[in-house]
Each structure stands twice: as structure tokens, then as C-alpha cells.
């Protein structure tokens, strides 16, 4: 039996199957859902931020865990090759702010169509609603898989596990790959939701600001005096806490620490203005509104819904006339604007997490081939591995690169494209 078996029809699994075909191999892909790419379909709110157009060497800086492991993967199938693959298979792409790459159509279904079309033309055998129950090995080598329906044994000379993580369980990500890996002696590192929103202690702030989006803010996540994450960009207030691209990225760096206790979130609402310039700006605004109360005098600086929250955080009486506010009180206002504090209490669950942090230990996998060091002929790709990155298309690039490398290696093939 010359077939390579792929378990999982998501980004990594489909790209692995494409690489097998390109190398001249035969491939069987088993997907337990009713269609391919179920999680891809909802990625980026249905738009699918499929990669990032930064320099390939810059990709490593965006990987949170085990970036060095991805050297062969990223250079073996680069972000630019991903874009070329999509274009050549009927999915033109565009580059947006932050070098984020999307389909021109803004439809994730076009990404899935490009991949599934490639598989169809190449003769891949795709089996939907077919769940793999277990992997079978003999004398340290993979021999096949057992399907759940009828407990049928499917022989294979190589198997690629691309089952995803635990995030968005409604898409079928239920941790099967971790079980397969563990059963064959691989270490699975601690698992936690990542790229996930935070809950905050200040419920009244969440309630008051729910749905408010802030652009061009700077945040820091602090564990005591230690800065766990710092970044500039966009954030969103929710009914339970904080979300948006900045906070999702922060969650990957804070995941372990927040399990031990609350963390501080410091928001610089005016990062473009140093404290002295901000104070001068406040003086000017107050002079123009000298007969107004403080609570009504920040409308040029802040969105309306944010004003009462910042006023309270400053500790200055909201009813005070602005011409009576002292220099010391202005310093309090500047501090509230430059270091607006909230308390992060926990991460939200896997239902809201974009990815899973943790997974099959990269120490048990050959980075040049994605083959297991424990079982010959067994390969891992995508989110099932202990690899994750910040937002911006980088996690999908991990899936494409590791999926391609695993498929190419499993088939014994040459370079793609």
C-alpha cells in the first residue's frame, strides 16, 4: 500500500495532501466533519487572514513558542509561496494593514475552494464524516489507521496527523491528535487556550464600555513589575472584559502566568503624546471649556462612552469646574490617560480561543521532515504541535508550512511550486 493517510481536513491537512500529490504520491484524507476546512471557514470572521506578507525571516519573531523548530518549515514553504499557491489555484489575494493577507473576495470559502480544487484535480481520495479511532504501529513503524465506523483497518506506509487543537470544539477540534500522539509514547505539553479574550475584574467598566473599539492604543500586560506583553494596535471591550487583536496576542504570552493569579492591564490611551504634551493639550482644551465641568470637558480627547470611566479613574471630581482643576489634579488625569488600569482575571475558554497553546512536544519531532522521532512513518502538522504565534496570519502560516513539509516528507517528494 503506497497511500499516505492524512488525518484532518483543515489547513495543515489539506496542504499536506496537496504536497503528497505534487510529489507524485497517492493520498487518502479522512475528515470527521461533513466538509473540509470547517475552522478555516470561520477564520478572520469569515474573511480568512491566510498569511502575512512580511519578510520570511520576520515570521520567526511572531512565533511565541518554539520558533527555531520552524526553520525548515518556513523556508521550505514560505509565506510568498502560500500566496502564489492561492493565486495559481483561483484565489487572488490582497495585502492589508499590518501585512495581513486576505482573499480579494474577503471570503474564506475561496481559500478552501482553492485547496479542495487542487486535491480534486490531483486525484486525492477525500473521505468526509470519517473519524479515525486510533493509529496502528508495529516494531516502531506506522502501519495504518483504524476508522471508527465499523472499526476498519486502513493500511498506510505513512500517516500525517493534522487534527488541530482544542479551540473552537464545534468545528471538530476535540484533541484527537494529542491522544494519538500520547498513545504512541509522545509527550504532549500543557494545553491552554490562546489568542483568546480576557475576563476583567472591573465588571462595571466592561458593562459601560461593551462593544467599544479603540484604535491606536498601547497596552502592557504586567505580572507585578514584569512586562509579559507590550503592543500597539486595536482592542475591544466586551461584556465580560477585553478582546481585539492586541489582547488576543497578549493572551499567548500571559496564558501560563494568569493561571497563578490576576495580571494588570495598562492601557495608554494617548500613546502619540508624551506626558508633557498631553498635559499641554489638556490645558488648552480646558481653557476653551473654562466654564464647563470636568466630566464634560474631555470630548476632544476621548470617545463619549470612555469619558466617565476615565474621569472616575483619575480621582478628580467630575463636577469640578475645569478652571478650578489644579496642576496636581491634571497630573492625575494624565496618569489615567497614559496608564489606564484594569485587572485581568482569567482567559476565556476554548470556545472563544483562536488556537491552542501547547501540544505534541517538538522534541519528539524531526524539524526537517515533521516525522516522529518515536515512530517511523508518522508525521505531525499544524496546531496539534506545540507551536503558536500572535495574530496576523502567522498561525495559518505555521499550518501551511508544517503541513507542506509533512506531506512532502511522507511522500518523499521534491519542492512544491
mmCIF file of C-alpha atoms in Angstrom:
data_model
loop_
_atom_site.group_PDB
_atom_site.id
_atom_site.type_symbol
_atom_site.label_atom_id
_atom_site.label_comp_id
_atom_site.label_asym_id
_atom_site.label_seq_id
_atom_site.Cartn_x
_atom_site.Cartn_y
_atom_site.Cartn_z
ATOM 1 C CA UNK A 1 0.000 0.000 0.000
ATOM 2 C CA UNK A 2 1.614 3.228 -1.197
ATOM 3 C CA UNK A 3 -1.040 5.578 0.149
ATOM 4 C CA UNK A 4 -0.220 8.350 2.584
ATOM 5 C CA UNK A 5 -3.079 8.800 5.049
ATOM 6 C CA UNK A 6 -3.843 12.320 6.273
ATOM 7 C CA UNK A 7 -5.986 12.699 9.393
ATOM 8 C CA UNK A 8 -7.772 16.056 9.374
ATOM 9 C CA UNK A 9 -9.048 18.228 6.542
ATOM 10 C CA UNK A 10 -8.130 21.641 7.902
ATOM 11 C CA UNK A 11 -5.388 23.979 6.685
ATOM 12 C CA UNK A 12 -2.442 21.732 7.595
ATOM 13 C CA UNK A 13 -4.152 18.542 6.441
ATOM 14 C CA UNK A 14 -5.231 19.886 3.062
ATOM 15 C CA UNK A 15 -1.801 21.386 2.398
ATOM 16 C CA UNK A 16 -0.151 18.103 3.423
ATOM 17 C CA UNK A 17 -2.391 16.257 0.968
ATOM 18 C CA UNK A 18 -1.549 18.783 -1.772
ATOM 19 C CA UNK A 19 2.173 18.253 -1.139
ATOM 20 C CA UNK A 20 1.776 14.468 -1.390
ATOM 21 C CA UNK A 21 0.038 14.838 -4.743
ATOM 22 C CA UNK A 22 2.627 17.285 -6.040
ATOM 23 C CA UNK A 23 5.328 14.755 -5.150
ATOM 24 C CA UNK A 24 3.542 12.092 -7.160
ATOM 25 C CA UNK A 25 2.159 10.155 -4.218
ATOM 26 C CA UNK A 26 -1.286 8.773 -3.538
ATOM 27 C CA UNK A 27 -3.221 10.200 -0.638
ATOM 28 C CA UNK A 28 -6.264 9.387 1.441
ATOM 29 C CA UNK A 29 -7.602 12.198 3.604
ATOM 30 C CA UNK A 30 -10.028 11.440 6.439
ATOM 31 C CA UNK A 31 -12.097 14.294 7.875
ATOM 32 C CA UNK A 32 -14.668 13.672 10.591
ATOM 33 C CA UNK A 33 -16.744 16.739 9.686
ATOM 34 C CA UNK A 34 -19.200 16.911 6.813
ATOM 35 C CA UNK A 35 -16.910 19.269 4.864
ATOM 36 C CA UNK A 36 -13.292 20.314 4.579
ATOM 37 C CA UNK A 37 -11.899 23.433 6.229
ATOM 38 C CA UNK A 38 -14.623 23.941 8.822
ATOM 39 C CA UNK A 39 -12.402 26.015 11.095
ATOM 40 C CA UNK A 40 -10.825 27.822 8.136
ATOM 41 C CA UNK A 41 -14.315 28.872 7.125
ATOM 42 C CA UNK A 42 -14.794 30.969 10.280
ATOM 43 C CA UNK A 43 -11.213 32.267 10.464
ATOM 44 C CA UNK A 44 -10.919 36.049 10.480
ATOM 45 C CA UNK A 45 -14.687 36.442 10.873
ATOM 46 C CA UNK A 46 -15.146 34.562 7.619
ATOM 47 C CA UNK A 47 -12.515 36.559 5.704
ATOM 48 C CA UNK A 48 -9.545 34.250 6.423
ATOM 49 C CA UNK A 49 -6.289 36.077 7.189
ATOM 50 C CA UNK A 50 -4.374 33.327 5.404
ATOM 51 C CA UNK A 51 -0.790 34.502 5.946
ATOM 52 C CA UNK A 52 1.341 37.614 6.428
ATOM 53 C CA UNK A 53 3.366 39.362 3.704
ATOM 54 C CA UNK A 54 6.274 40.324 5.974
ATOM 55 C CA UNK A 55 9.803 39.214 5.097
ATOM 56 C CA UNK A 56 10.075 35.466 5.599
ATOM 57 C CA UNK A 57 12.796 35.937 8.224
ATOM 58 C CA UNK A 58 10.391 38.143 10.207
ATOM 59 C CA UNK A 59 7.968 35.258 10.672
ATOM 60 C CA UNK A 60 10.130 33.802 13.428
ATOM 61 C CA UNK A 61 9.725 36.939 15.567
ATOM 62 C CA UNK A 62 5.952 36.395 15.584
ATOM 63 C CA UNK A 63 6.118 32.814 16.852
ATOM 64 C CA UNK A 64 5.551 32.575 20.599
ATOM 65 C CA UNK A 65 6.662 29.003 21.243
ATOM 66 C CA UNK A 66 9.498 27.078 19.573
ATOM 67 C CA UNK A 67 10.263 29.411 16.636
ATOM 68 C CA UNK A 68 13.603 27.704 15.848
ATOM 69 C CA UNK A 69 11.769 24.441 15.190
ATOM 70 C CA UNK A 70 10.104 26.104 12.189
ATOM 71 C CA UNK A 71 13.273 26.971 10.266
ATOM 72 C CA UNK A 72 12.910 24.174 7.689
ATOM 73 C CA UNK A 73 9.149 24.628 7.591
ATOM 74 C CA UNK A 74 9.091 28.372 6.958
ATOM 75 C CA UNK A 75 11.908 28.308 4.423
ATOM 76 C CA UNK A 76 10.653 25.104 2.803
ATOM 77 C CA UNK A 77 7.262 26.641 2.032
ATOM 78 C CA UNK A 78 7.326 30.384 2.556
ATOM 79 C CA UNK A 79 4.536 32.886 3.032
ATOM 80 C CA UNK A 80 5.153 34.099 -0.522
ATOM 81 C CA UNK A 81 4.779 30.551 -1.847
ATOM 82 C CA UNK A 82 1.478 30.290 0.031
ATOM 83 C CA UNK A 83 0.252 33.443 -1.713
ATOM 84 C CA UNK A 84 1.438 32.112 -5.078
ATOM 85 C CA UNK A 85 -0.322 28.788 -4.471
ATOM 86 C CA UNK A 86 -3.607 30.538 -3.725
ATOM 87 C CA UNK A 87 -3.317 32.811 -6.758
ATOM 88 C CA UNK A 88 -2.484 29.904 -9.082
ATOM 89 C CA UNK A 89 -5.460 27.941 -7.815
ATOM 90 C CA UNK A 90 -8.124 30.566 -8.340
ATOM 91 C CA UNK A 91 -7.948 32.557 -5.117
ATOM 92 C CA UNK A 92 -6.402 36.006 -5.756
ATOM 93 C CA UNK A 93 -5.106 37.657 -2.592
ATOM 94 C CA UNK A 94 -4.584 41.183 -1.266
ATOM 95 C CA UNK A 95 -2.398 42.702 1.459
ATOM 96 C CA UNK A 96 -3.940 44.909 4.140
ATOM 97 C CA UNK A 97 -2.763 46.833 7.196
ATOM 98 C CA UNK A 98 -0.063 45.015 9.127
ATOM 99 C CA UNK A 99 0.837 42.982 6.010
ATOM 100 C CA UNK A 100 -2.147 40.734 6.659
ATOM 101 C CA UNK A 101 -3.108 38.719 3.583
ATOM 102 C CA UNK A 102 -6.753 38.013 2.670
ATOM 103 C CA UNK A 103 -8.595 36.661 -0.360
ATOM 104 C CA UNK A 104 -9.570 39.541 -2.662
ATOM 105 C CA UNK A 105 -13.161 38.354 -2.280
ATOM 106 C CA UNK A 106 -12.998 38.542 1.542
ATOM 107 C CA UNK A 107 -14.432 35.014 1.537
ATOM 108 C CA UNK A 108 -12.701 32.192 3.395
ATOM 109 C CA UNK A 109 -14.636 29.783 1.200
ATOM 110 C CA UNK A 110 -12.372 30.791 -1.717
ATOM 111 C CA UNK A 111 -9.297 29.617 0.221
ATOM 112 C CA UNK A 112 -10.985 26.284 0.921
ATOM 113 C CA UNK A 113 -12.085 26.027 -2.724
ATOM 114 C CA UNK A 114 -8.514 26.603 -3.951
ATOM 115 C CA UNK A 115 -7.214 23.776 -1.780
ATOM 116 C CA UNK A 116 -10.067 21.323 -2.293
ATOM 117 C CA UNK A 117 -9.950 22.005 -6.034
ATOM 118 C CA UNK A 118 -6.243 21.165 -6.105
ATOM 119 C CA UNK A 119 -6.926 17.914 -4.244
ATOM 120 C CA UNK A 120 -9.784 17.002 -6.544
ATOM 121 C CA UNK A 121 -7.760 17.631 -9.722
ATOM 122 C CA UNK A 122 -4.834 15.673 -8.312
ATOM 123 C CA UNK A 123 -6.930 12.603 -7.554
ATOM 124 C CA UNK A 124 -6.838 12.722 -3.770
ATOM 125 C CA UNK A 125 -9.288 10.363 -2.104
ATOM 126 C CA UNK A 126 -11.179 12.512 0.400
ATOM 127 C CA UNK A 127 -13.454 10.819 2.928
ATOM 128 C CA UNK A 128 -15.841 13.083 4.838
ATOM 129 C CA UNK A 129 -17.616 12.129 8.071
ATOM 130 C CA UNK A 130 -14.957 9.504 8.640
ATOM 131 C CA UNK A 131 -13.374 9.603 12.077
ATOM 132 C CA UNK A 132 -10.061 7.912 12.812
ATOM 133 C CA UNK A 133 -10.198 5.965 16.060
ATOM 134 C CA UNK A 134 -6.552 5.037 16.502
ATOM 135 C CA UNK A 135 -3.147 4.723 14.869
ATOM 136 C CA UNK A 136 -1.545 1.325 14.408
ATOM 137 C CA UNK A 137 2.193 0.729 14.560
ATOM 138 C CA UNK A 138 4.404 -2.322 14.532
ATOM 139 C CA UNK A 139 8.035 -2.562 15.582
ATOM 140 C CA UNK A 140 8.380 1.215 15.748
ATOM 141 C CA UNK A 141 6.803 1.877 12.369
ATOM 142 C CA UNK A 142 3.336 3.131 11.448
ATOM 143 C CA UNK A 143 1.274 0.554 9.560
ATOM 144 C CA UNK A 144 -2.106 2.255 9.259
ATOM 145 C CA UNK A 145 -5.168 3.637 11.000
ATOM 146 C CA UNK A 146 -8.420 2.263 12.360
ATOM 147 C CA UNK A 147 -11.620 4.061 11.346
ATOM 148 C CA UNK A 148 -14.411 4.467 13.888
ATOM 149 C CA UNK A 149 -17.147 3.299 11.520
ATOM 150 C CA UNK A 150 -17.013 -0.466 11.504
ATOM 151 C CA UNK A 151 -13.566 -0.341 13.135
ATOM 152 C CA UNK A 152 -11.998 -0.851 9.720
ATOM 153 C CA UNK A 153 -8.211 -1.010 9.406
ATOM 154 C CA UNK A 154 -6.739 1.122 6.607
ATOM 155 C CA UNK A 155 -3.111 0.252 5.832
ATOM 156 C CA UNK A 156 -0.697 3.092 5.088
ATOM 157 C CA UNK A 157 3.024 3.488 4.626
ATOM 158 C CA UNK A 158 2.863 6.963 6.186
ATOM 159 C CA UNK A 159 0.342 8.876 8.298
ATOM 160 C CA UNK A 160 0.147 12.653 8.820
ATOM 161 C CA UNK A 161 -1.710 13.756 11.962
ATOM 162 C CA UNK A 162 -3.236 17.194 11.280
ATOM 163 C CA UNK A 163 -6.152 17.101 13.690
ATOM 164 C CA UNK A 164 -5.893 20.625 15.105
ATOM 165 C CA UNK A 165 -6.077 21.538 18.788
ATOM 166 C CA UNK A 166 -8.908 22.121 21.232
ATOM 167 C CA UNK A 167 -10.020 25.597 20.138
ATOM 168 C CA UNK A 168 -13.475 26.027 18.593
ATOM 169 C CA UNK A 169 -14.562 22.463 19.536
ATOM 170 C CA UNK A 170 -17.726 22.949 17.464
ATOM 171 C CA UNK A 171 -15.512 22.631 14.367
ATOM 172 C CA UNK A 172 -14.366 19.174 15.434
ATOM 173 C CA UNK A 173 -11.218 20.186 17.322
ATOM 174 C CA UNK A 174 -11.545 17.761 20.211
ATOM 175 C CA UNK A 175 -7.924 16.836 20.860
ATOM 176 C CA UNK A 176 -7.821 13.526 18.965
ATOM 177 C CA UNK A 177 -4.255 14.134 17.804
ATOM 178 C CA UNK A 178 -2.983 14.547 21.361
ATOM 179 C CA UNK A 179 -4.462 11.164 22.229
ATOM 180 C CA UNK A 180 -2.939 9.529 19.134
ATOM 181 C CA UNK A 181 0.469 11.009 19.995
ATOM 182 C CA UNK A 182 0.274 10.081 23.675
ATOM 183 C CA UNK A 183 -0.774 6.511 22.921
ATOM 184 C CA UNK A 184 2.415 6.079 20.864
ATOM 185 C CA UNK A 185 4.710 7.492 23.530
ATOM 186 C CA UNK A 186 4.985 11.155 22.569
ATOM 187 C CA UNK A 187 4.988 13.892 25.186
ATOM 188 C CA UNK A 188 2.095 16.332 24.989
ATOM 189 C CA UNK A 189 2.899 19.631 26.712
ATOM 190 C CA UNK A 190 0.417 21.517 28.888
ATOM 191 C CA UNK A 191 -2.564 22.752 26.865
ATOM 192 C CA UNK A 192 -4.243 26.129 27.279
ATOM 193 C CA UNK A 193 -6.485 28.400 25.169
ATOM 194 C CA UNK A 194 -4.506 31.039 23.244
ATOM 195 C CA UNK A 195 -5.364 34.027 21.072
ATOM 196 C CA UNK A 196 -8.346 34.304 23.361
ATOM 197 C CA UNK A 197 -10.082 37.230 25.126
ATOM 198 C CA UNK A 198 -9.657 38.048 28.827
ATOM 199 C CA UNK A 199 -12.185 38.487 31.598
ATOM 200 C CA UNK A 200 -11.617 41.515 33.849
ATOM 201 C CA UNK A 201 -12.418 42.167 37.500
ATOM 202 C CA UNK A 202 -13.967 45.598 36.832
ATOM 203 C CA UNK A 203 -17.429 44.390 35.756
ATOM 204 C CA UNK A 204 -18.861 47.899 35.752
ATOM 205 C CA UNK A 205 -16.221 49.036 33.232
ATOM 206 C CA UNK A 206 -16.967 46.079 30.973
ATOM 207 C CA UNK A 207 -20.657 46.824 31.162
ATOM 208 C CA UNK A 208 -20.212 50.534 30.442
ATOM 209 C CA UNK A 209 -17.813 50.037 27.532
ATOM 210 C CA UNK A 210 -19.180 46.850 25.954
ATOM 211 C CA UNK A 211 -18.735 46.982 22.166
ATOM 212 C CA UNK A 212 -16.363 49.982 22.217
ATOM 213 C CA UNK A 213 -13.371 49.536 19.934
ATOM 214 C CA UNK A 214 -10.179 51.562 20.457
ATOM 215 C CA UNK A 215 -7.593 52.004 17.735
ATOM 216 C CA UNK A 216 -4.007 53.154 18.109
ATOM 217 C CA UNK A 217 -3.604 52.361 21.783
ATOM 218 C CA UNK A 218 -0.588 50.879 23.502
ATOM 219 C CA UNK A 219 -1.050 48.137 26.076
ATOM 220 C CA UNK A 220 1.147 46.373 28.585
ATOM 221 C CA UNK A 221 0.280 43.207 30.466
ATOM 222 C CA UNK A 222 2.093 43.157 33.804
ATOM 223 C CA UNK A 223 2.789 40.413 36.309
ATOM 224 C CA UNK A 224 3.897 42.514 39.251
ATOM 225 C CA UNK A 225 6.786 44.551 37.852
ATOM 226 C CA UNK A 226 7.416 42.179 34.944
ATOM 227 C CA UNK A 227 6.095 43.133 31.485
ATOM 228 C CA UNK A 228 4.704 39.963 29.868
ATOM 229 C CA UNK A 229 3.495 41.675 26.698
ATOM 230 C CA UNK A 230 3.575 45.134 25.143
ATOM 231 C CA UNK A 231 1.974 46.126 21.863
ATOM 232 C CA UNK A 232 0.353 48.863 19.801
ATOM 233 C CA UNK A 233 -2.870 48.498 17.856
ATOM 234 C CA UNK A 234 -6.555 47.822 18.328
ATOM 235 C CA UNK A 235 -8.582 46.499 21.247
ATOM 236 C CA UNK A 236 -12.225 45.882 22.033
ATOM 237 C CA UNK A 237 -14.289 45.978 25.236
ATOM 238 C CA UNK A 238 -16.756 43.127 25.727
ATOM 239 C CA UNK A 239 -19.493 42.357 28.247
ATOM 240 C CA UNK A 240 -17.013 40.251 30.243
ATOM 241 C CA UNK A 241 -13.722 42.056 29.619
ATOM 242 C CA UNK A 242 -11.308 42.842 26.793
ATOM 243 C CA UNK A 243 -10.597 41.412 23.356
ATOM 244 C CA UNK A 244 -9.413 42.538 19.920
ATOM 245 C CA UNK A 245 -6.113 41.825 18.116
ATOM 246 C CA UNK A 246 -3.859 43.297 20.828
ATOM 247 C CA UNK A 247 -5.412 41.324 23.661
ATOM 248 C CA UNK A 248 -5.587 38.112 21.658
ATOM 249 C CA UNK A 249 -1.856 38.327 21.008
ATOM 250 C CA UNK A 250 -1.230 39.209 24.661
ATOM 251 C CA UNK A 251 -3.076 36.075 25.780
ATOM 252 C CA UNK A 252 -0.403 33.848 24.244
ATOM 253 C CA UNK A 253 2.257 35.458 26.443
ATOM 254 C CA UNK A 254 0.087 35.577 29.565
ATOM 255 C CA UNK A 255 -1.531 32.133 29.398
ATOM 256 C CA UNK A 256 0.677 30.454 31.988
ATOM 257 C CA UNK A 257 1.027 33.406 34.382
ATOM 258 C CA UNK A 258 -2.702 34.155 34.643
ATOM 259 C CA UNK A 259 -3.358 30.615 35.878
ATOM 260 C CA UNK A 260 -1.419 31.568 39.025
ATOM 261 C CA UNK A 261 -3.234 34.848 39.682
ATOM 262 C CA UNK A 262 -4.622 38.093 38.226
ATOM 263 C CA UNK A 263 -2.494 40.288 35.989
ATOM 264 C CA UNK A 264 -2.565 44.057 35.408
ATOM 265 C CA UNK A 265 -3.514 45.607 32.076
ATOM 266 C CA UNK A 266 -2.115 49.088 31.482
ATOM 267 C CA UNK A 267 -3.643 50.978 28.556
ATOM 268 C CA UNK A 268 -2.012 54.095 27.133
ATOM 269 C CA UNK A 269 -4.991 55.810 25.532
ATOM 270 C CA UNK A 270 -2.810 58.536 24.007
ATOM 271 C CA UNK A 271 0.489 56.871 23.017
ATOM 272 C CA UNK A 272 1.327 59.553 20.435
ATOM 273 C CA UNK A 273 1.523 62.219 23.147
ATOM 274 C CA UNK A 274 4.265 62.190 25.805
ATOM 275 C CA UNK A 275 3.036 63.239 29.265
ATOM 276 C CA UNK A 276 4.165 66.876 28.962
ATOM 277 C CA UNK A 277 2.496 67.306 25.567
ATOM 278 C CA UNK A 278 -0.662 65.627 26.810
ATOM 279 C CA UNK A 279 -0.756 67.954 29.817
ATOM 280 C CA UNK A 280 -0.380 70.955 27.484
ATOM 281 C CA UNK A 281 -3.195 69.597 25.352
ATOM 282 C CA UNK A 282 -5.433 69.247 28.403
ATOM 283 C CA UNK A 283 -4.623 72.825 29.477
ATOM 284 C CA UNK A 284 -5.601 74.062 26.016
ATOM 285 C CA UNK A 285 -8.849 72.059 25.990
ATOM 286 C CA UNK A 286 -9.752 73.265 29.469
ATOM 287 C CA UNK A 287 -9.102 76.906 28.510
ATOM 288 C CA UNK A 288 -11.532 76.517 25.615
ATOM 289 C CA UNK A 289 -14.085 74.994 28.018
ATOM 290 C CA UNK A 290 -13.323 77.022 31.144
ATOM 291 C CA UNK A 291 -16.961 77.252 32.210
ATOM 292 C CA UNK A 292 -17.602 73.537 31.854
ATOM 293 C CA UNK A 293 -17.442 70.807 34.437
ATOM 294 C CA UNK A 294 -14.607 68.306 34.188
ATOM 295 C CA UNK A 295 -16.971 65.484 33.187
ATOM 296 C CA UNK A 296 -17.991 67.471 30.096
ATOM 297 C CA UNK A 297 -14.545 68.714 29.061
ATOM 298 C CA UNK A 298 -12.812 65.638 27.587
ATOM 299 C CA UNK A 299 -14.919 65.276 24.441
ATOM 300 C CA UNK A 300 -11.992 66.213 22.147
ATOM 301 C CA UNK A 301 -9.734 63.623 23.737
ATOM 302 C CA UNK A 302 -11.916 60.553 24.203
ATOM 303 C CA UNK A 303 -14.944 58.697 22.825
ATOM 304 C CA UNK A 304 -18.073 59.721 24.750
ATOM 305 C CA UNK A 305 -18.547 56.355 26.476
ATOM 306 C CA UNK A 306 -14.984 56.283 27.729
ATOM 307 C CA UNK A 307 -15.115 59.729 29.371
ATOM 308 C CA UNK A 308 -16.957 58.843 32.628
ATOM 309 C CA UNK A 309 -14.761 55.782 33.128
ATOM 310 C CA UNK A 310 -11.537 57.776 32.735
ATOM 311 C CA UNK A 311 -12.929 60.620 34.867
ATOM 312 C CA UNK A 312 -13.552 58.147 37.686
ATOM 313 C CA UNK A 313 -10.112 56.560 37.251
ATOM 314 C CA UNK A 314 -8.459 59.986 37.568
ATOM 315 C CA UNK A 315 -9.900 60.545 41.038
ATOM 316 C CA UNK A 316 -10.829 64.143 40.172
ATOM 317 C CA UNK A 317 -14.392 65.191 40.973
ATOM 318 C CA UNK A 318 -16.491 65.013 37.769
ATOM 319 C CA UNK A 319 -18.496 68.071 38.914
ATOM 320 C CA UNK A 320 -15.457 70.317 39.350
ATOM 321 C CA UNK A 321 -15.193 73.340 37.049
ATOM 322 C CA UNK A 322 -12.185 72.892 34.766
ATOM 323 C CA UNK A 323 -10.841 76.358 35.639
ATOM 324 C CA UNK A 324 -10.534 75.133 39.233
ATOM 325 C CA UNK A 325 -8.563 71.973 38.435
ATOM 326 C CA UNK A 326 -5.062 72.154 39.920
ATOM 327 C CA UNK A 327 -1.778 71.150 38.359
ATOM 328 C CA UNK A 328 -1.667 68.127 40.653
ATOM 329 C CA UNK A 329 -5.120 67.044 39.524
ATOM 330 C CA UNK A 330 -4.056 67.424 35.902
ATOM 331 C CA UNK A 331 -1.212 65.016 36.639
ATOM 332 C CA UNK A 332 -3.826 62.541 37.881
ATOM 333 C CA UNK A 333 -5.782 62.987 34.643
ATOM 334 C CA UNK A 334 -2.639 62.463 32.554
ATOM 335 C CA UNK A 335 -1.897 59.280 34.513
ATOM 336 C CA UNK A 336 -5.442 57.998 33.930
ATOM 337 C CA UNK A 337 -4.995 58.562 30.186
ATOM 338 C CA UNK A 338 -1.464 57.174 29.913
ATOM 339 C CA UNK A 339 -1.824 54.299 32.370
ATOM 340 C CA UNK A 340 -5.482 53.307 32.486
ATOM 341 C CA UNK A 341 -5.540 50.177 34.642
ATOM 342 C CA UNK A 342 -7.718 47.081 34.576
ATOM 343 C CA UNK A 343 -7.329 43.700 36.247
ATOM 344 C CA UNK A 344 -7.161 40.628 34.031
ATOM 345 C CA UNK A 345 -8.598 37.676 35.971
ATOM 346 C CA UNK A 346 -8.680 34.771 33.504
ATOM 347 C CA UNK A 347 -8.653 33.708 29.886
ATOM 348 C CA UNK A 348 -11.914 32.814 28.203
ATOM 349 C CA UNK A 349 -12.386 29.176 27.185
ATOM 350 C CA UNK A 350 -11.587 27.067 24.138
ATOM 351 C CA UNK A 351 -14.974 28.011 22.641
ATOM 352 C CA UNK A 352 -13.577 31.513 22.040
ATOM 353 C CA UNK A 353 -9.903 30.670 21.516
ATOM 354 C CA UNK A 354 -8.465 31.007 18.029
ATOM 355 C CA UNK A 355 -5.758 28.431 18.772
ATOM 356 C CA UNK A 356 -4.445 26.048 21.416
ATOM 357 C CA UNK A 357 -1.121 26.675 23.122
ATOM 358 C CA UNK A 358 0.832 23.512 23.846
ATOM 359 C CA UNK A 359 0.666 20.201 22.016
ATOM 360 C CA UNK A 360 2.902 17.395 20.753
ATOM 361 C CA UNK A 361 6.377 18.207 22.020
ATOM 362 C CA UNK A 362 8.658 19.389 19.223
ATOM 363 C CA UNK A 363 11.467 17.444 20.923
ATOM 364 C CA UNK A 364 9.727 14.296 19.679
ATOM 365 C CA UNK A 365 9.521 15.519 16.062
ATOM 366 C CA UNK A 366 12.215 15.988 13.412
ATOM 367 C CA UNK A 367 12.038 19.683 12.365
ATOM 368 C CA UNK A 368 13.462 18.923 8.907
ATOM 369 C CA UNK A 369 10.693 16.458 7.992
ATOM 370 C CA UNK A 370 7.921 16.691 10.655
ATOM 371 C CA UNK A 371 8.406 12.951 11.205
ATOM 372 C CA UNK A 372 8.085 11.486 14.682
ATOM 373 C CA UNK A 373 11.342 10.512 16.359
ATOM 374 C CA UNK A 374 9.432 7.719 18.112
ATOM 375 C CA UNK A 375 7.516 6.074 15.255
ATOM 376 C CA UNK A 376 8.818 5.903 11.674
ATOM 377 C CA UNK A 377 6.335 6.955 9.023
ATOM 378 C CA UNK A 378 4.305 9.089 11.444
ATOM 379 C CA UNK A 379 4.200 12.842 10.824
ATOM 380 C CA UNK A 380 2.608 15.784 12.643
ATOM 381 C CA UNK A 381 1.462 19.120 11.216
ATOM 382 C CA UNK A 382 -0.334 22.281 12.302
ATOM 383 C CA UNK A 383 -1.949 23.137 15.595
ATOM 384 C CA UNK A 384 -1.521 19.657 17.082
ATOM 385 C CA UNK A 385 2.163 20.585 17.561
ATOM 386 C CA UNK A 386 3.453 22.753 20.409
ATOM 387 C CA UNK A 387 3.711 25.810 18.142
ATOM 388 C CA UNK A 388 1.781 29.069 18.200
ATOM 389 C CA UNK A 389 2.118 32.675 17.108
ATOM 390 C CA UNK A 390 0.494 36.085 17.517
ATOM 391 C CA UNK A 391 -2.387 37.296 15.337
ATOM 392 C CA UNK A 392 -1.873 38.478 11.781
ATOM 393 C CA UNK A 393 -1.902 35.292 9.691
ATOM 394 C CA UNK A 394 1.099 33.702 11.380
ATOM 395 C CA UNK A 395 -0.691 30.675 12.839
ATOM 396 C CA UNK A 396 -2.068 29.726 9.449
ATOM 397 C CA UNK A 397 1.431 30.104 8.019
ATOM 398 C CA UNK A 398 2.586 27.556 10.615
ATOM 399 C CA UNK A 399 -0.177 25.238 9.393
ATOM 400 C CA UNK A 400 0.713 25.680 5.698
ATOM 401 C CA UNK A 401 4.466 25.283 6.235
ATOM 402 C CA UNK A 402 4.339 22.288 8.575
ATOM 403 C CA UNK A 403 1.569 20.666 6.520
ATOM 404 C CA UNK A 404 3.532 21.078 3.300
ATOM 405 C CA UNK A 405 6.746 19.755 4.869
ATOM 406 C CA UNK A 406 4.974 16.776 6.446
ATOM 407 C CA UNK A 407 3.222 15.854 3.187
ATOM 408 C CA UNK A 408 6.337 16.284 1.080
ATOM 409 C CA UNK A 409 8.376 14.188 3.524
ATOM 410 C CA UNK A 410 5.723 11.496 3.811
ATOM 411 C CA UNK A 411 5.610 11.192 0.011
ATOM 412 C CA UNK A 412 9.360 11.529 -0.425
ATOM 413 C CA UNK A 413 8.810 14.453 -2.806
ATOM 414 C CA UNK A 414 10.697 17.465 -4.126
ATOM 415 C CA UNK A 415 9.966 21.166 -3.783
ATOM 416 C CA UNK A 416 6.460 22.444 -4.364
ATOM 417 C CA UNK A 417 5.980 25.318 -6.877
#
